């Protein structure tokens, strides 16, 4: 990505569903859900998701939802950045964009779940907690035994409280 690249963060629409599915496939790390799931996500959870475009082309996305039992907590479900745009802070900026947008509606915490082998993702959320000067609490969410396949355990990262005035 060049310094002059134009980066835009926006709310996804259903026409972004196929590109988000393709980015999940290309990530080679994420659990790939059905194309239908991404369409449904873009219809029903667009306000808690974001798509990043670089020079007008999709370059990354975050999908999330507000927990029904805890609507001040954003659960981040998937984050992906295309290989050619990694390592320059795009994922972090998408998280900042969402947290700042939702903060005005009362968001206080962000959660995500991460497998123990995903260093990039663990560092992404640790860096988010540092930028927001917020505590990060790690616990087990789903043990490996809950998965019917060879899926690793998913650790829950809970970050907060989030105060927009603390975000650097
Ligand atoms: C995880 C992912 C979204 C990070 O995107 P990104 O735009 O490169 O991330 P950022 O540039 O914002 O970097 C965030 C942090 O991760 C670190 N990081 C980025 N890539 C890394 C890698 N391959 N290995 C280790 N750390 C890495 C960065 O150094 C930074 O940490 P720091 O601030 O302490 O230096 C991207 O690697 C990706 O799409 N991976 C495949 C899908 C995936 O695993 N998603 C997460 C699970 S939902």
PDB file of N, CA and C in Angstrom, residues 54-152:
ATOM      1  N   UNK A  54      -9.314   0.233  -0.152  1.00  0.00           N
ATOM      2  CA  UNK A  54      -8.091   0.939  -0.531  1.00  0.00           C
ATOM      3  C   UNK A  54      -8.205   1.238  -2.019  1.00  0.00           C
ATOM      4  N   UNK A  55      -8.139   2.504  -2.329  1.00  0.00           N
ATOM      5  CA  UNK A  55      -8.332   2.960  -3.719  1.00  0.00           C
ATOM      6  C   UNK A  55      -9.590   2.350  -4.344  1.00  0.00           C
ATOM      7  N   UNK A  56     -10.648   2.293  -3.555  1.00  0.00           N
ATOM      8  CA  UNK A  56     -11.950   1.859  -4.061  1.00  0.00           C
ATOM      9  C   UNK A  56     -12.170   0.354  -4.095  1.00  0.00           C
ATOM     10  N   UNK A  57     -11.156  -0.435  -3.727  1.00  0.00           N
ATOM     11  CA  UNK A  57     -11.324  -1.897  -3.769  1.00  0.00           C
ATOM     12  C   UNK A  57     -11.341  -2.451  -2.340  1.00  0.00           C
ATOM     13  N   UNK A  58     -12.178  -3.475  -2.076  1.00  0.00           N
ATOM     14  CA  UNK A  58     -12.244  -4.043  -0.726  1.00  0.00           C
ATOM     15  C   UNK A  58     -10.871  -4.569  -0.304  1.00  0.00           C
ATOM     16  N   UNK A  59     -10.451  -4.199   0.917  1.00  0.00           N
ATOM     17  CA  UNK A  59      -9.127  -4.599   1.403  1.00  0.00           C
ATOM     18  C   UNK A  59      -9.206  -5.294   2.754  1.00  0.00           C
ATOM     19  N   UNK A  60     -10.348  -5.190   3.430  1.00  0.00           N
ATOM     20  CA  UNK A  60     -10.487  -5.834   4.723  1.00  0.00           C
ATOM     21  C   UNK A  60     -11.883  -5.618   5.279  1.00  0.00           C
ATOM     22  N   UNK A  61     -12.203  -6.423   6.288  1.00  0.00           N
ATOM     23  CA  UNK A  61     -13.516  -6.239   6.929  1.00  0.00           C
ATOM     24  C   UNK A  61     -13.456  -6.683   8.387  1.00  0.00           C
ATOM     25  N   UNK A  62     -14.388  -6.171   9.162  1.00  0.00           N
ATOM     26  CA  UNK A  62     -14.649  -6.650  10.526  1.00  0.00           C
ATOM     27  C   UNK A  62     -16.139  -6.935  10.602  1.00  0.00           C
ATOM     28  N   UNK A  63     -16.493  -8.117  11.110  1.00  0.00           N
ATOM     29  CA  UNK A  63     -17.901  -8.386  11.401  1.00  0.00           C
ATOM     30  C   UNK A  63     -18.060  -8.473  12.919  1.00  0.00           C
ATOM     31  N   UNK A  64     -19.116  -7.885  13.409  1.00  0.00           N
ATOM     32  CA  UNK A  64     -19.369  -7.925  14.841  1.00  0.00           C
ATOM     33  C   UNK A  64     -20.850  -7.758  15.132  1.00  0.00           C
ATOM     34  N   UNK A  65     -21.198  -8.010  16.397  1.00  0.00           N
ATOM     35  CA  UNK A  65     -22.582  -7.801  16.820  1.00  0.00           C
ATOM     36  C   UNK A  65     -22.590  -7.364  18.276  1.00  0.00           C
ATOM     37  N   UNK A  66     -23.641  -6.685  18.664  1.00  0.00           N
ATOM     38  CA  UNK A  66     -23.810  -6.345  20.072  1.00  0.00           C
ATOM     39  C   UNK A  66     -24.441  -7.545  20.762  1.00  0.00           C
ATOM     40  N   UNK A  67     -23.861  -7.976  21.865  1.00  0.00           N
ATOM     41  CA  UNK A  67     -24.362  -9.186  22.524  1.00  0.00           C
ATOM     42  C   UNK A  67     -25.787  -8.947  23.027  1.00  0.00           C
ATOM     43  N   UNK A  68     -26.727  -9.826  22.660  1.00  0.00           N
ATOM     44  CA  UNK A  68     -28.120  -9.594  23.075  1.00  0.00           C
ATOM     45  C   UNK A  68     -28.274  -9.431  24.586  1.00  0.00           C
ATOM     46  N   UNK A  69     -27.494 -10.205  25.369  1.00  0.00           N
ATOM     47  CA  UNK A  69     -27.639 -10.112  26.837  1.00  0.00           C
ATOM     48  C   UNK A  69     -26.798  -8.994  27.425  1.00  0.00           C
ATOM     49  N   UNK A  70     -25.978  -8.358  26.596  1.00  0.00           N
ATOM     50  CA  UNK A  70     -25.027  -7.351  27.090  1.00  0.00           C
ATOM     51  C   UNK A  70     -24.802  -6.335  25.968  1.00  0.00           C
ATOM     52  N   UNK A  71     -25.817  -5.545  25.649  1.00  0.00           N
ATOM     53  CA  UNK A  71     -25.756  -4.718  24.430  1.00  0.00           C
ATOM     54  C   UNK A  71     -24.708  -3.617  24.443  1.00  0.00           C
ATOM     55  N   UNK A  72     -23.996  -3.455  25.573  1.00  0.00           N
ATOM     56  CA  UNK A  72     -22.893  -2.488  25.575  1.00  0.00           C
ATOM     57  C   UNK A  72     -21.567  -3.143  25.207  1.00  0.00           C
ATOM     58  N   UNK A  73     -21.648  -4.435  24.841  1.00  0.00           N
ATOM     59  CA  UNK A  73     -20.444  -5.174  24.450  1.00  0.00           C
ATOM     60  C   UNK A  73     -20.517  -5.553  22.977  1.00  0.00           C
ATOM     61  N   UNK A  74     -19.501  -5.130  22.233  1.00  0.00           N
ATOM     62  CA  UNK A  74     -19.379  -5.528  20.826  1.00  0.00           C
ATOM     63  C   UNK A  74     -18.568  -6.810  20.760  1.00  0.00           C
ATOM     64  N   UNK A  75     -19.181  -7.869  20.235  1.00  0.00           N
ATOM     65  CA  UNK A  75     -18.453  -9.119  19.999  1.00  0.00           C
ATOM     66  C   UNK A  75     -17.937  -9.081  18.563  1.00  0.00           C
ATOM     67  N   UNK A  76     -16.612  -9.051  18.425  1.00  0.00           N
ATOM     68  CA  UNK A  76     -16.021  -9.058  17.080  1.00  0.00           C
ATOM     69  C   UNK A  76     -15.897 -10.504  16.642  1.00  0.00           C
ATOM     70  N   UNK A  77     -16.547 -10.805  15.537  1.00  0.00           N
ATOM     71  CA  UNK A  77     -16.616 -12.199  15.074  1.00  0.00           C
ATOM     72  C   UNK A  77     -15.451 -12.521  14.139  1.00  0.00           C
ATOM     73  N   UNK A  78     -15.303 -11.779  13.074  1.00  0.00           N
ATOM     74  CA  UNK A  78     -14.192 -12.047  12.148  1.00  0.00           C
ATOM     75  C   UNK A  78     -13.506 -10.733  11.744  1.00  0.00           C
ATOM     76  N   UNK A  79     -12.196 -10.806  11.598  1.00  0.00           N
ATOM     77  CA  UNK A  79     -11.396  -9.692  11.076  1.00  0.00           C
ATOM     78  C   UNK A  79     -10.518 -10.264   9.984  1.00  0.00           C
ATOM     79  N   UNK A  80     -10.499  -9.626   8.839  1.00  0.00           N
ATOM     80  CA  UNK A  80      -9.591 -10.064   7.768  1.00  0.00           C
ATOM     81  C   UNK A  80      -9.056  -8.848   7.040  1.00  0.00           C
ATOM     82  N   UNK A  81      -7.779  -8.943   6.674  1.00  0.00           N
ATOM     83  CA  UNK A  81      -7.149  -7.930   5.828  1.00  0.00           C
ATOM     84  C   UNK A  81      -6.464  -8.696   4.701  1.00  0.00           C
ATOM     85  N   UNK A  82      -6.650  -8.255   3.486  1.00  0.00           N
ATOM     86  CA  UNK A  82      -6.004  -8.917   2.349  1.00  0.00           C
ATOM     87  C   UNK A  82      -4.494  -8.926   2.533  1.00  0.00           C
ATOM     88  N   UNK A  83      -3.858 -10.018   2.099  1.00  0.00           N
ATOM     89  CA  UNK A  83      -2.415 -10.206   2.347  1.00  0.00           C
ATOM     90  C   UNK A  83      -1.597  -8.981   1.928  1.00  0.00           C
ATOM     91  N   UNK A  84      -1.942  -8.361   0.825  1.00  0.00           N
ATOM     92  CA  UNK A  84      -1.164  -7.233   0.308  1.00  0.00           C
ATOM     93  C   UNK A  84      -1.270  -5.965   1.137  1.00  0.00           C
ATOM     94  N   UNK A  85      -2.193  -5.945   2.083  1.00  0.00           N
ATOM     95  CA  UNK A  85      -2.401  -4.729   2.886  1.00  0.00           C
ATOM     96  C   UNK A  85      -2.121  -4.959   4.370  1.00  0.00           C
ATOM     97  N   UNK A  86      -1.531  -6.111   4.712  1.00  0.00           N
ATOM     98  CA  UNK A  86      -1.295  -6.407   6.139  1.00  0.00           C
ATOM     99  C   UNK A  86      -0.072  -5.683   6.679  1.00  0.00           C
ATOM    100  N   UNK A  87      -0.071  -5.535   7.992  1.00  0.00           N
ATOM    101  CA  UNK A  87       1.119  -5.017   8.668  1.00  0.00           C
ATOM    102  C   UNK A  87       1.252  -3.504   8.658  1.00  0.00           C
ATOM    103  N   UNK A  88       0.239  -2.800   8.178  1.00  0.00           N
ATOM    104  CA  UNK A  88       0.327  -1.331   8.165  1.00  0.00           C
ATOM    105  C   UNK A  88      -0.781  -0.695   9.001  1.00  0.00           C
ATOM    106  N   UNK A  89      -1.414  -1.514   9.830  1.00  0.00           N
ATOM    107  CA  UNK A  89      -2.364  -0.952  10.786  1.00  0.00           C
ATOM    108  C   UNK A  89      -3.821  -0.913  10.329  1.00  0.00           C
ATOM    109  N   UNK A  90      -4.109  -1.543   9.187  1.00  0.00           N
ATOM    110  CA  UNK A  90      -5.480  -1.446   8.675  1.00  0.00           C
ATOM    111  C   UNK A  90      -6.493  -2.105   9.617  1.00  0.00           C
ATOM    112  N   UNK A  91      -6.157  -3.298  10.124  1.00  0.00           N
ATOM    113  CA  UNK A  91      -7.102  -3.983  11.023  1.00  0.00           C
ATOM    114  C   UNK A  91      -7.338  -3.139  12.274  1.00  0.00           C
ATOM    115  N   UNK A  92      -6.274  -2.587  12.828  1.00  0.00           N
ATOM    116  CA  UNK A  92      -6.414  -1.748  14.015  1.00  0.00           C
ATOM    117  C   UNK A  92      -7.297  -0.539  13.735  1.00  0.00           C
ATOM    118  N   UNK A  93      -7.126   0.043  12.574  1.00  0.00           N
ATOM    119  CA  UNK A  93      -7.930   1.227  12.248  1.00  0.00           C
ATOM    120  C   UNK A  93      -9.405   0.853  12.068  1.00  0.00           C
ATOM    121  N   UNK A  94      -9.676  -0.343  11.527  1.00  0.00           N
ATOM    122  CA  UNK A  94     -11.089  -0.764  11.412  1.00  0.00           C
ATOM    123  C   UNK A  94     -11.702  -0.927  12.798  1.00  0.00           C
ATOM    124  N   UNK A  95     -10.944  -1.527  13.724  1.00  0.00           N
ATOM    125  CA  UNK A  95     -11.472  -1.694  15.091  1.00  0.00           C
ATOM    126  C   UNK A  95     -11.710  -0.338  15.749  1.00  0.00           C
ATOM    127  N   UNK A  96     -10.754   0.591  15.567  1.00  0.00           N
ATOM    128  CA  UNK A  96     -10.922   1.936  16.153  1.00  0.00           C
ATOM    129  C   UNK A  96     -12.162   2.622  15.570  1.00  0.00           C
ATOM    130  N   UNK A  97     -12.338   2.458  14.250  1.00  0.00           N
ATOM    131  CA  UNK A  97     -13.482   3.080  13.572  1.00  0.00           C
ATOM    132  C   UNK A  97     -14.801   2.575  14.173  1.00  0.00           C
ATOM    133  N   UNK A  98     -14.912   1.265  14.325  1.00  0.00           N
ATOM    134  CA  UNK A  98     -16.161   0.690  14.861  1.00  0.00           C
ATOM    135  C   UNK A  98     -16.375   1.106  16.316  1.00  0.00           C
ATOM    136  N   UNK A  99     -15.315   0.983  17.122  1.00  0.00           N
ATOM    137  CA  UNK A  99     -15.468   1.303  18.553  1.00  0.00           C
ATOM    138  C   UNK A  99     -15.823   2.774  18.741  1.00  0.00           C
ATOM    139  N   UNK A 100     -15.236   3.650  17.936  1.00  0.00           N
ATOM    140  CA  UNK A 100     -15.541   5.082  18.066  1.00  0.00           C
ATOM    141  C   UNK A 100     -16.977   5.347  17.642  1.00  0.00           C
ATOM    142  N   UNK A 101     -17.408   4.716  16.531  1.00  0.00           N
ATOM    143  CA  UNK A 101     -18.774   4.932  16.041  1.00  0.00           C
ATOM    144  C   UNK A 101     -19.809   4.442  17.056  1.00  0.00           C
ATOM    145  N   UNK A 102     -19.525   3.298  17.699  1.00  0.00           N
ATOM    146  CA  UNK A 102     -20.508   2.707  18.609  1.00  0.00           C
ATOM    147  C   UNK A 102     -20.427   3.306  20.016  1.00  0.00           C
ATOM    148  N   UNK A 103     -19.331   3.976  20.287  1.00  0.00           N
ATOM    149  CA  UNK A 103     -19.145   4.550  21.622  1.00  0.00           C
ATOM    150  C   UNK A 103     -20.252   5.544  21.951  1.00  0.00           C
ATOM    151  N   UNK A 104     -20.672   6.306  20.957  1.00  0.00           N
ATOM    152  CA  UNK A 104     -21.723   7.302  21.200  1.00  0.00           C
ATOM    153  C   UNK A 104     -23.054   6.635  21.566  1.00  0.00           C
ATOM    154  N   UNK A 105     -23.210   5.353  21.177  1.00  0.00           N
ATOM    155  CA  UNK A 105     -24.433   4.616  21.542  1.00  0.00           C
ATOM    156  C   UNK A 105     -24.255   3.847  22.850  1.00  0.00           C
ATOM    157  N   UNK A 106     -23.136   4.086  23.548  1.00  0.00           N
ATOM    158  CA  UNK A 106     -22.983   3.479  24.867  1.00  0.00           C
ATOM    159  C   UNK A 106     -22.083   2.265  24.936  1.00  0.00           C
ATOM    160  N   UNK A 107     -21.332   1.996  23.864  1.00  0.00           N
ATOM    161  CA  UNK A 107     -20.433   0.828  23.908  1.00  0.00           C
ATOM    162  C   UNK A 107     -19.405   1.000  25.022  1.00  0.00           C
ATOM    163  N   UNK A 108     -19.234  -0.055  25.834  1.00  0.00           N
ATOM    164  CA  UNK A 108     -18.230   0.022  26.908  1.00  0.00           C
ATOM    165  C   UNK A 108     -17.147  -1.044  26.778  1.00  0.00           C
ATOM    166  N   UNK A 109     -17.464  -2.159  26.090  1.00  0.00           N
ATOM    167  CA  UNK A 109     -16.488  -3.247  26.008  1.00  0.00           C
ATOM    168  C   UNK A 109     -16.458  -3.849  24.606  1.00  0.00           C
ATOM    169  N   UNK A 110     -15.319  -4.393  24.277  1.00  0.00           N
ATOM    170  CA  UNK A 110     -15.169  -5.152  23.028  1.00  0.00           C
ATOM    171  C   UNK A 110     -14.690  -6.548  23.409  1.00  0.00           C
ATOM    172  N   UNK A 111     -15.277  -7.553  22.777  1.00  0.00           N
ATOM    173  CA  UNK A 111     -14.846  -8.932  22.994  1.00  0.00           C
ATOM    174  C   UNK A 111     -14.485  -9.561  21.662  1.00  0.00           C
ATOM    175  N   UNK A 112     -13.621 -10.558  21.741  1.00  0.00           N
ATOM    176  CA  UNK A 112     -13.376 -11.381  20.552  1.00  0.00           C
ATOM    177  C   UNK A 112     -12.900 -12.724  21.048  1.00  0.00           C
ATOM    178  N   UNK A 113     -12.855 -13.711  20.174  1.00  0.00           N
ATOM    179  CA  UNK A 113     -12.258 -14.982  20.576  1.00  0.00           C
ATOM    180  C   UNK A 113     -11.157 -15.334  19.587  1.00  0.00           C
ATOM    181  N   UNK A 114     -10.081 -15.884  20.137  1.00  0.00           N
ATOM    182  CA  UNK A 114      -8.867 -16.110  19.346  1.00  0.00           C
ATOM    183  C   UNK A 114      -8.283 -17.471  19.698  1.00  0.00           C
ATOM    184  N   UNK A 115      -7.820 -18.192  18.701  1.00  0.00           N
ATOM    185  CA  UNK A 115      -7.144 -19.462  18.964  1.00  0.00           C
ATOM    186  C   UNK A 115      -5.706 -19.174  19.435  1.00  0.00           C
ATOM    187  N   UNK A 116      -5.129 -20.086  20.238  1.00  0.00           N
ATOM    188  CA  UNK A 116      -3.799 -19.813  20.816  1.00  0.00           C
ATOM    189  C   UNK A 116      -2.706 -19.659  19.764  1.00  0.00           C
ATOM    190  N   UNK A 117      -2.925 -20.157  18.555  1.00  0.00           N
ATOM    191  CA  UNK A 117      -1.865 -20.113  17.531  1.00  0.00           C
ATOM    192  C   UNK A 117      -1.918 -18.848  16.660  1.00  0.00           C
ATOM    193  N   UNK A 118      -2.880 -17.949  16.910  1.00  0.00           N
ATOM    194  CA  UNK A 118      -3.037 -16.797  16.002  1.00  0.00           C
ATOM    195  C   UNK A 118      -2.346 -15.551  16.584  1.00  0.00           C
ATOM    196  N   UNK A 119      -1.018 -15.496  16.381  1.00  0.00           N
ATOM    197  CA  UNK A 119      -0.227 -14.394  16.956  1.00  0.00           C
ATOM    198  C   UNK A 119      -0.668 -13.037  16.443  1.00  0.00           C
ATOM    199  N   UNK A 120      -0.927 -12.947  15.121  1.00  0.00           N
ATOM    200  CA  UNK A 120      -1.278 -11.651  14.532  1.00  0.00           C
ATOM    201  C   UNK A 120      -2.547 -11.117  15.191  1.00  0.00           C
ATOM    202  N   UNK A 121      -3.526 -12.006  15.374  1.00  0.00           N
ATOM    203  CA  UNK A 121      -4.787 -11.576  15.959  1.00  0.00           C
ATOM    204  C   UNK A 121      -4.607 -11.203  17.438  1.00  0.00           C
ATOM    205  N   UNK A 122      -3.833 -11.997  18.173  1.00  0.00           N
ATOM    206  CA  UNK A 122      -3.601 -11.681  19.594  1.00  0.00           C
ATOM    207  C   UNK A 122      -2.913 -10.325  19.721  1.00  0.00           C
ATOM    208  N   UNK A 123      -1.955 -10.080  18.844  1.00  0.00           N
ATOM    209  CA  UNK A 123      -1.253  -8.791  18.906  1.00  0.00           C
ATOM    210  C   UNK A 123      -2.166  -7.646  18.479  1.00  0.00           C
ATOM    211  N   UNK A 124      -3.033  -7.925  17.507  1.00  0.00           N
ATOM    212  CA  UNK A 124      -3.979  -6.896  17.058  1.00  0.00           C
ATOM    213  C   UNK A 124      -4.842  -6.405  18.228  1.00  0.00           C
ATOM    214  N   UNK A 125      -5.400  -7.353  18.995  1.00  0.00           N
ATOM    215  CA  UNK A 125      -6.310  -6.949  20.076  1.00  0.00           C
ATOM    216  C   UNK A 125      -5.543  -6.419  21.298  1.00  0.00           C
ATOM    217  N   UNK A 126      -4.326  -6.930  21.527  1.00  0.00           N
ATOM    218  CA  UNK A 126      -3.508  -6.371  22.608  1.00  0.00           C
ATOM    219  C   UNK A 126      -3.166  -4.912  22.278  1.00  0.00           C
ATOM    220  N   UNK A 127      -2.850  -4.646  21.010  1.00  0.00           N
ATOM    221  CA  UNK A 127      -2.517  -3.271  20.606  1.00  0.00           C
ATOM    222  C   UNK A 127      -3.749  -2.376  20.723  1.00  0.00           C
ATOM    223  N   UNK A 128      -4.928  -2.919  20.396  1.00  0.00           N
ATOM    224  CA  UNK A 128      -6.166  -2.145  20.539  1.00  0.00           C
ATOM    225  C   UNK A 128      -6.353  -1.736  22.010  1.00  0.00           C
ATOM    226  N   UNK A 129      -6.167  -2.697  22.920  1.00  0.00           N
ATOM    227  CA  UNK A 129      -6.342  -2.395  24.356  1.00  0.00           C
ATOM    228  C   UNK A 129      -5.351  -1.317  24.794  1.00  0.00           C
ATOM    229  N   UNK A 130      -4.132  -1.398  24.291  1.00  0.00           N
ATOM    230  CA  UNK A 130      -3.120  -0.375  24.668  1.00  0.00           C
ATOM    231  C   UNK A 130      -3.534   0.993  24.146  1.00  0.00           C
ATOM    232  N   UNK A 131      -3.963   1.035  22.856  1.00  0.00           N
ATOM    233  CA  UNK A 131      -4.342   2.341  22.277  1.00  0.00           C
ATOM    234  C   UNK A 131      -5.484   2.980  23.046  1.00  0.00           C
ATOM    235  N   UNK A 132      -6.412   2.149  23.512  1.00  0.00           N
ATOM    236  CA  UNK A 132      -7.590   2.664  24.220  1.00  0.00           C
ATOM    237  C   UNK A 132      -7.341   2.746  25.725  1.00  0.00           C
ATOM    238  N   UNK A 133      -6.123   2.404  26.141  1.00  0.00           N
ATOM    239  CA  UNK A 133      -5.762   2.449  27.546  1.00  0.00           C
ATOM    240  C   UNK A 133      -6.801   1.686  28.384  1.00  0.00           C
ATOM    241  N   UNK A 134      -7.147   0.496  27.886  1.00  0.00           N
ATOM    242  CA  UNK A 134      -8.202  -0.306  28.523  1.00  0.00           C
ATOM    243  C   UNK A 134      -7.622  -1.646  28.983  1.00  0.00           C
ATOM    244  N   UNK A 135      -8.248  -2.226  29.998  1.00  0.00           N
ATOM    245  CA  UNK A 135      -7.788  -3.520  30.497  1.00  0.00           C
ATOM    246  C   UNK A 135      -8.168  -4.632  29.525  1.00  0.00           C
ATOM    247  N   UNK A 136      -7.314  -5.646  29.442  1.00  0.00           N
ATOM    248  CA  UNK A 136      -7.599  -6.813  28.593  1.00  0.00           C
ATOM    249  C   UNK A 136      -7.658  -8.037  29.496  1.00  0.00           C
ATOM    250  N   UNK A 137      -8.797  -8.705  29.491  1.00  0.00           N
ATOM    251  CA  UNK A 137      -8.957  -9.900  30.320  1.00  0.00           C
ATOM    252  C   UNK A 137      -9.119 -11.104  29.413  1.00  0.00           C
ATOM    253  N   UNK A 138      -8.292 -12.124  29.664  1.00  0.00           N
ATOM    254  CA  UNK A 138      -8.313 -13.318  28.806  1.00  0.00           C
ATOM    255  C   UNK A 138      -8.821 -14.514  29.603  1.00  0.00           C
ATOM    256  N   UNK A 139      -9.758 -15.274  29.010  1.00  0.00           N
ATOM    257  CA  UNK A 139     -10.255 -16.487  29.664  1.00  0.00           C
ATOM    258  C   UNK A 139     -10.657 -17.480  28.577  1.00  0.00           C
ATOM    259  N   UNK A 140     -10.947 -18.713  28.985  1.00  0.00           N
ATOM    260  CA  UNK A 140     -11.350 -19.672  27.956  1.00  0.00           C
ATOM    261  C   UNK A 140     -12.824 -19.456  27.604  1.00  0.00           C
ATOM    262  N   UNK A 141     -13.120 -19.408  26.302  1.00  0.00           N
ATOM    263  CA  UNK A 141     -14.517 -19.278  25.867  1.00  0.00           C
ATOM    264  C   UNK A 141     -15.081 -20.650  25.505  1.00  0.00           C
ATOM    265  N   UNK A 142     -14.481 -21.284  24.504  1.00  0.00           N
ATOM    266  CA  UNK A 142     -14.921 -22.612  24.066  1.00  0.00           C
ATOM    267  C   UNK A 142     -13.719 -23.544  24.068  1.00  0.00           C
ATOM    268  N   UNK A 143     -13.734 -24.549  24.930  1.00  0.00           N
ATOM    269  CA  UNK A 143     -12.647 -25.527  24.943  1.00  0.00           C
ATOM    270  C   UNK A 143     -12.656 -26.351  23.657  1.00  0.00           C
ATOM    271  N   UNK A 144     -11.501 -26.927  23.334  1.00  0.00           N
ATOM    272  CA  UNK A 144     -11.380 -27.700  22.095  1.00  0.00           C
ATOM    273  C   UNK A 144     -12.398 -28.842  22.042  1.00  0.00           C
ATOM    274  N   UNK A 145     -12.730 -29.396  23.209  1.00  0.00           N
ATOM    275  CA  UNK A 145     -13.659 -30.530  23.257  1.00  0.00           C
ATOM    276  C   UNK A 145     -15.069 -30.192  22.800  1.00  0.00           C
ATOM    277  N   UNK A 146     -15.387 -28.914  22.716  1.00  0.00           N
ATOM    278  CA  UNK A 146     -16.736 -28.526  22.268  1.00  0.00           C
ATOM    279  C   UNK A 146     -16.867 -28.575  20.746  1.00  0.00           C
ATOM    280  N   UNK A 147     -15.720 -28.675  20.072  1.00  0.00           N
ATOM    281  CA  UNK A 147     -15.766 -28.676  18.601  1.00  0.00           C
ATOM    282  C   UNK A 147     -15.780 -30.120  18.089  1.00  0.00           C
ATOM    283  N   UNK A 148     -16.579 -30.375  17.062  1.00  0.00           N
ATOM    284  CA  UNK A 148     -16.669 -31.744  16.548  1.00  0.00           C
ATOM    285  C   UNK A 148     -15.490 -32.120  15.652  1.00  0.00           C
ATOM    286  N   UNK A 149     -14.614 -31.148  15.361  1.00  0.00           N
ATOM    287  CA  UNK A 149     -13.473 -31.416  14.488  1.00  0.00           C
ATOM    288  C   UNK A 149     -12.179 -31.111  15.252  1.00  0.00           C
ATOM    289  N   UNK A 150     -11.109 -30.810  14.535  1.00  0.00           N
ATOM    290  CA  UNK A 150      -9.821 -30.588  15.204  1.00  0.00           C
ATOM    291  C   UNK A 150      -9.600 -29.122  15.567  1.00  0.00           C
ATOM    292  N   UNK A 151     -10.661 -28.351  15.613  1.00  0.00           N
ATOM    293  CA  UNK A 151     -10.592 -26.923  15.943  1.00  0.00           C
ATOM    294  C   UNK A 151      -9.927 -26.742  17.312  1.00  0.00           C
ATOM    295  N   UNK A 152      -9.027 -25.746  17.384  1.00  0.00           N
ATOM    296  CA  UNK A 152      -8.390 -25.438  18.669  1.00  0.00           C
ATOM    297  C   UNK A 152      -9.380 -24.717  19.584  1.00  0.00           C
TER     298      UNK A 152
END
